[in-house]
Amino acid sequence: MKKSIKRLLGVTVAATALLLGAANTAKADTTLTVGASAEPHAKILEHVKPELKKQGVDLKVKVFNDYILPNKALANKELDANYFQHVPFLDNWNKKNNGSLINVGGVHLEPIGVYSKKYKSLKDLPKNATVYVSSNVADYGRVLKIFKDAGLITLKKGTNLTNATFEDIKTNKKNIKFKHTFEAKLMPKLYESNEADATVINANYAVQAGIDPTKKAIALEKKNSPYVNIIAVRKSEKNNKAIKKLVKVLQSKSTQKWIEKEFDGAVIPAIK
């Protein structure tokens, strides 16, 4: 009789343990690993971690310091998503690498800017001025538009800014020399070296280097730019529930207001 009771208790305890284990498994957070640039992307992701945790998503942020590796890591399934680029950059990467990464939602705009320690405006640039630009081809149209809007260059008829290059310049009133052989992450150091008459810097690298775009740039990309930074994923993950939660939280009014306040105009919310 005692043995039967012990066996029964043993079975009950084992069954209870299995049920508790099943319950804990059901409640376990989904881990989502997202690759991001340090500023402002990783900072924004860290901000939304608590809200995602409430929704059952354990967000892991992997920081990258360049524009080369994040898409490779995503394509190789080392990441679930990444957050560092705009659509023209993604399209260019897919074309060059036979990739199929997709955009699942825009979050913010980092206005690219022109910086100079020698001149206070683009119109002050002298003839034959040298302007340093990164080797990121996807940003060339953005740079050209800034100089076009300032009246310093004109573009050939039919030029599409999303894939434009410096070969598309028709007239160059001051014969400005655009040197575009530098890695994007090096632009703040080149600006500080004061080698060129002006240097073009992406806002994320400017902010990361302690350079305030709203105060230091002599020309800044306008707010209606199409170069919004996005969450990118593999095509097979477009319906991933955890990724949908991530995008929804990033695009929420509270997060977008936080971005506007936190970066004081250096980073602009994509959702109004």
Short mmCIF file of C-alpha atoms in Angstrom, two decimals:
data_model
loop_
_atom_site.label_atom_id
_atom_site.label_comp_id
_atom_site.label_asym_id
_atom_site.label_seq_id
_atom_site.Cartn_x
_atom_site.Cartn_y
_atom_site.Cartn_z
CA MET A 1 0.00 0.00 0.00
CA LYS A 2 2.78 2.39 0.98
CA LYS A 3 4.65 1.54 -2.22
CA SER A 4 1.53 2.28 -4.29
CA ILE A 5 1.11 5.67 -2.59
CA LYS A 6 4.80 6.48 -3.22
CA ARG A 7 4.44 5.51 -6.88
CA LEU A 8 1.30 7.65 -7.20
CA LEU A 9 3.02 10.62 -5.56
CA GLY A 10 6.00 10.15 -7.84
CA VAL A 11 3.82 10.15 -10.94
CA THR A 12 1.93 13.23 -9.68
CA VAL A 13 5.16 15.15 -8.99
CA ALA A 14 6.56 14.20 -12.41
CA ALA A 15 3.35 15.22 -14.15
CA THR A 16 3.29 18.53 -12.27
CA ALA A 17 6.90 19.20 -13.28
CA LEU A 18 6.08 18.51 -16.91
CA LEU A 19 3.09 20.83 -16.81
CA LEU A 20 5.13 23.61 -15.19
CA GLY A 21 7.86 23.12 -17.75
CA ALA A 22 5.34 23.33 -20.58
CA ALA A 23 3.85 26.48 -19.09
CA ASN A 24 7.26 28.10 -18.74
CA THR A 25 8.12 27.16 -22.32
CA ALA A 26 4.89 28.72 -23.54
CA LYS A 27 5.68 31.93 -21.69
CA ALA A 28 9.33 32.05 -22.77
CA ASP A 29 10.34 35.17 -24.67
CA THR A 30 11.11 35.01 -28.37
CA THR A 31 14.72 36.10 -28.91
CA LEU A 32 15.21 38.60 -31.73
CA THR A 33 18.75 39.54 -32.77
CA VAL A 34 19.05 42.80 -34.67
CA GLY A 35 22.22 44.25 -36.18
CA ALA A 36 22.57 48.03 -35.98
CA SER A 37 24.91 50.99 -36.25
CA ALA A 38 25.93 52.34 -32.84
CA GLU A 39 24.32 55.76 -33.28
CA PRO A 40 21.45 56.32 -33.37
CA HIS A 41 20.13 52.87 -34.32
CA ALA A 42 21.43 50.80 -31.41
CA LYS A 43 20.42 53.54 -28.98
CA ILE A 44 16.87 53.57 -30.36
CA LEU A 45 16.68 49.78 -30.12
CA GLU A 46 17.87 49.86 -26.51
CA HIS A 47 15.10 52.35 -25.77
CA VAL A 48 12.36 49.99 -27.02
CA LYS A 49 13.72 46.87 -25.30
CA PRO A 50 11.48 47.19 -22.18
CA GLU A 51 8.30 47.55 -24.25
CA LEU A 52 9.20 44.56 -26.42
CA LYS A 53 9.97 42.56 -23.28
CA LYS A 54 6.40 43.17 -22.12
CA GLN A 55 5.24 41.75 -25.44
CA GLY A 56 7.32 38.60 -25.11
CA VAL A 57 10.27 39.61 -27.30
CA ASP A 58 13.80 39.48 -25.92
CA LEU A 59 15.68 41.95 -28.13
CA LYS A 60 19.40 41.41 -28.62
CA VAL A 61 21.32 44.23 -30.30
CA LYS A 62 24.54 43.53 -32.21
CA VAL A 63 26.47 46.70 -33.03
CA PHE A 64 28.31 47.11 -36.36
CA ASN A 65 30.73 49.91 -37.13
CA ASP A 66 30.47 49.81 -40.91
CA TYR A 67 27.95 49.52 -43.74
CA ILE A 68 29.46 46.34 -45.21
CA LEU A 69 28.87 43.54 -42.71
CA PRO A 70 25.26 43.99 -41.46
CA ASN A 71 23.60 42.81 -44.70
CA LYS A 72 26.04 39.92 -45.06
CA ALA A 73 25.27 38.83 -41.50
CA LEU A 74 21.53 39.07 -42.15
CA ALA A 75 21.73 37.10 -45.40
CA ASN A 76 23.81 34.44 -43.63
CA LYS A 77 21.14 34.12 -40.90
CA GLU A 78 23.45 35.45 -38.18
CA LEU A 79 20.80 38.12 -37.54
CA ASP A 80 17.00 38.17 -37.60
CA ALA A 81 16.91 41.75 -38.91
CA ASN A 82 19.10 44.81 -39.28
CA TYR A 83 18.61 48.52 -38.84
CA PHE A 84 21.20 50.84 -40.39
CA GLN A 85 20.31 51.59 -44.01
CA HIS A 86 17.86 53.26 -46.37
CA VAL A 87 16.05 51.70 -49.33
CA PRO A 88 18.42 52.89 -52.11
CA PHE A 89 21.36 51.37 -50.19
CA LEU A 90 19.44 48.11 -49.72
CA ASP A 91 18.44 47.98 -53.40
CA ASN A 92 22.04 48.59 -54.45
CA TRP A 93 23.30 45.85 -52.09
CA ASN A 94 20.72 43.35 -53.36
CA LYS A 95 21.68 44.12 -56.96
CA LYS A 96 25.41 43.72 -56.36
CA ASN A 97 25.12 40.62 -54.19
CA ASN A 98 22.19 38.84 -55.84
CA GLY A 99 20.37 39.35 -52.54
CA SER A 100 16.70 39.31 -51.63
CA LEU A 101 16.59 41.29 -48.38
CA ILE A 102 13.46 43.39 -47.98
CA ASN A 103 12.25 46.51 -46.20
CA VAL A 104 9.54 45.95 -43.56
CA GLY A 105 9.22 49.48 -42.21
CA GLY A 106 10.80 52.93 -41.99
CA VAL A 107 11.80 54.40 -38.62
CA HIS A 108 13.78 57.62 -38.99
CA LEU A 109 15.76 59.90 -41.29
CA GLU A 110 19.38 60.84 -40.68
CA PRO A 111 19.86 64.03 -42.68
CA ILE A 112 23.20 63.83 -44.49
CA GLY A 113 25.12 67.08 -44.16
CA VAL A 114 28.03 69.12 -45.46
CA TYR A 115 30.53 70.32 -42.85
CA SER A 116 33.39 72.80 -43.06
CA LYS A 117 35.80 74.43 -40.63
CA LYS A 118 36.75 77.00 -43.28
CA TYR A 119 33.43 78.26 -44.66
CA LYS A 120 30.01 79.07 -43.23
CA SER A 121 27.87 78.19 -46.24
CA LEU A 122 28.07 76.29 -49.52
CA LYS A 123 28.00 79.56 -51.44
CA ASP A 124 31.20 80.59 -49.66
CA LEU A 125 33.13 77.68 -51.15
CA PRO A 126 35.88 78.96 -53.48
CA LYS A 127 36.47 77.96 -57.09
CA ASN A 128 38.13 74.54 -57.42
CA ALA A 129 37.08 73.67 -53.85
CA THR A 130 37.66 70.10 -52.71
CA VAL A 131 34.73 68.26 -51.12
CA TYR A 132 35.25 64.88 -49.47
CA VAL A 133 32.40 62.39 -49.89
CA SER A 134 32.21 58.75 -48.75
CA SER A 135 32.42 55.86 -51.20
CA ASN A 136 28.81 54.91 -50.43
CA VAL A 137 27.30 55.16 -53.92
CA ALA A 138 23.74 55.06 -52.54
CA ASP A 139 24.30 58.48 -50.96
CA TYR A 140 25.58 60.26 -54.06
CA GLY A 141 22.13 61.42 -55.12
CA ARG A 142 21.59 62.94 -51.70
CA VAL A 143 24.86 64.88 -51.96
CA LEU A 144 24.11 66.04 -55.48
CA LYS A 145 20.69 67.33 -54.44
CA ILE A 146 22.20 69.44 -51.65
CA PHE A 147 24.62 71.11 -54.08
CA LYS A 148 21.94 71.43 -56.75
CA ASP A 149 19.53 73.10 -54.32
CA ALA A 150 22.32 75.54 -53.39
CA GLY A 151 22.64 76.51 -57.07
CA LEU A 152 26.21 75.25 -57.39
CA ILE A 153 25.59 72.47 -59.92
CA THR A 154 23.00 71.33 -62.42
CA LEU A 155 22.30 67.74 -63.42
CA LYS A 156 21.89 66.10 -66.78
CA LYS A 157 18.33 65.80 -68.05
CA GLY A 158 16.58 62.66 -66.81
CA THR A 159 18.93 62.08 -63.88
CA ASN A 160 17.36 59.83 -61.23
CA LEU A 161 18.73 60.86 -57.84
CA THR A 162 18.26 57.41 -56.31
CA ASN A 163 21.03 56.02 -58.53
CA ALA A 164 22.85 59.18 -59.61
CA THR A 165 26.64 59.54 -59.61
CA PHE A 166 28.96 62.51 -59.96
CA GLU A 167 29.13 61.72 -63.68
CA ASP A 168 25.56 63.07 -63.87
CA ILE A 169 26.71 66.63 -63.16
CA LYS A 170 26.00 68.83 -66.19
CA THR A 171 27.37 72.18 -65.02
CA ASN A 172 29.66 72.83 -62.06
CA LYS A 173 29.79 76.60 -61.52
CA LYS A 174 32.75 76.58 -59.14
CA ASN A 175 34.45 73.51 -60.59
CA ILE A 176 34.08 71.74 -57.26
CA LYS A 177 36.20 68.59 -56.95
CA PHE A 178 34.22 65.76 -55.35
CA LYS A 179 36.59 63.13 -53.96
CA HIS A 180 34.62 60.01 -53.05
CA THR A 181 37.03 57.24 -52.07
CA PHE A 182 36.62 57.19 -48.30
CA GLU A 183 34.77 54.83 -45.96
CA ALA A 184 31.69 56.50 -44.46
CA LYS A 185 32.88 55.90 -40.89
CA LEU A 186 36.08 57.89 -41.57
CA MET A 187 34.32 61.12 -42.59
CA PRO A 188 34.23 62.73 -39.10
CA LYS A 189 38.02 62.28 -38.76
CA LEU A 190 38.57 63.77 -42.21
CA TYR A 191 36.39 66.73 -41.21
CA GLU A 192 38.42 67.24 -38.04
CA SER A 193 41.68 67.04 -40.03
CA ASN A 194 40.51 70.08 -42.02
CA GLU A 195 42.11 68.70 -45.19
CA ALA A 196 39.24 69.49 -47.55
CA ASP A 197 37.24 72.66 -48.01
CA ALA A 198 34.15 70.71 -46.98
CA THR A 199 33.27 67.15 -45.91
CA VAL A 200 30.00 65.25 -46.28
CA ILE A 201 29.06 63.17 -43.23
CA ASN A 202 26.14 60.83 -42.54
CA ALA A 203 24.25 61.95 -39.44
CA ASN A 204 24.79 58.69 -37.54
CA TYR A 205 28.58 59.02 -37.80
CA ALA A 206 28.39 62.73 -37.01
CA VAL A 207 26.34 62.11 -33.86
CA GLN A 208 28.60 59.22 -32.87
CA ALA A 209 31.63 61.55 -33.14
CA GLY A 210 29.96 64.25 -31.05
CA ILE A 211 29.28 66.53 -34.03
CA ASP A 212 25.82 68.14 -33.86
CA PRO A 213 24.37 68.27 -37.40
CA THR A 214 21.92 71.04 -36.53
CA LYS A 215 24.73 73.30 -35.29
CA LYS A 216 27.81 72.29 -37.28
CA ALA A 217 26.53 71.50 -40.78
CA ILE A 218 26.78 74.31 -43.34
CA ALA A 219 24.11 72.51 -45.39
CA LEU A 220 21.72 69.78 -44.29
CA GLU A 221 19.45 67.43 -46.20
CA LYS A 222 15.83 68.55 -46.20
CA LYS A 223 13.15 66.72 -44.20
CA ASN A 224 11.27 65.49 -47.27
CA SER A 225 14.12 63.16 -48.22
CA PRO A 226 13.19 59.62 -49.34
CA TYR A 227 16.23 58.17 -47.55
CA VAL A 228 14.45 56.93 -44.43
CA ASN A 229 16.31 54.32 -42.37
CA ILE A 230 14.50 51.00 -42.32
CA ILE A 231 14.24 47.58 -40.69
CA ALA A 232 15.47 44.99 -43.20
CA VAL A 233 14.85 41.24 -43.05
CA ARG A 234 15.15 38.15 -45.19
CA LYS A 235 12.12 37.71 -47.43
CA SER A 236 11.20 34.48 -45.61
CA GLU A 237 10.81 36.44 -42.35
CA LYS A 238 8.40 39.13 -43.54
CA ASN A 239 5.55 37.61 -41.50
CA ASN A 240 7.62 36.92 -38.38
CA LYS A 241 5.44 38.03 -35.44
CA ALA A 242 8.38 39.22 -33.34
CA ILE A 243 9.66 41.38 -36.20
CA LYS A 244 6.19 42.84 -36.70
CA LYS A 245 6.12 43.75 -33.00
CA LEU A 246 9.53 45.40 -33.34
CA VAL A 247 8.43 47.55 -36.27
CA LYS A 248 5.16 48.50 -34.59
CA VAL A 249 6.94 49.62 -31.41
CA LEU A 250 9.56 51.59 -33.38
CA GLN A 251 6.86 53.34 -35.41
CA SER A 252 4.65 54.06 -32.39
CA LYS A 253 3.90 57.68 -31.49
CA SER A 254 5.73 57.39 -28.18
CA THR A 255 8.95 56.10 -29.79
CA GLN A 256 8.81 58.61 -32.63
CA LYS A 257 8.35 61.47 -30.15
CA TRP A 258 11.26 60.13 -28.09
CA ILE A 259 13.49 60.10 -31.20
CA GLU A 260 12.59 63.70 -31.97
CA LYS A 261 13.33 64.84 -28.42
CA GLU A 262 16.40 62.67 -27.79
CA PHE A 263 18.32 63.72 -30.90
CA ASP A 264 17.09 67.30 -31.13
CA GLY A 265 16.72 67.39 -34.91
CA ALA A 266 19.87 65.42 -35.73
CA VAL A 267 17.62 62.40 -36.29
CA ILE A 268 14.13 62.98 -37.68
CA PRO A 269 11.12 60.67 -37.05
CA ALA A 270 9.81 58.97 -40.19
CA ILE A 271 6.25 58.74 -38.88
CA LYS A 272 4.41 61.98 -38.24
#
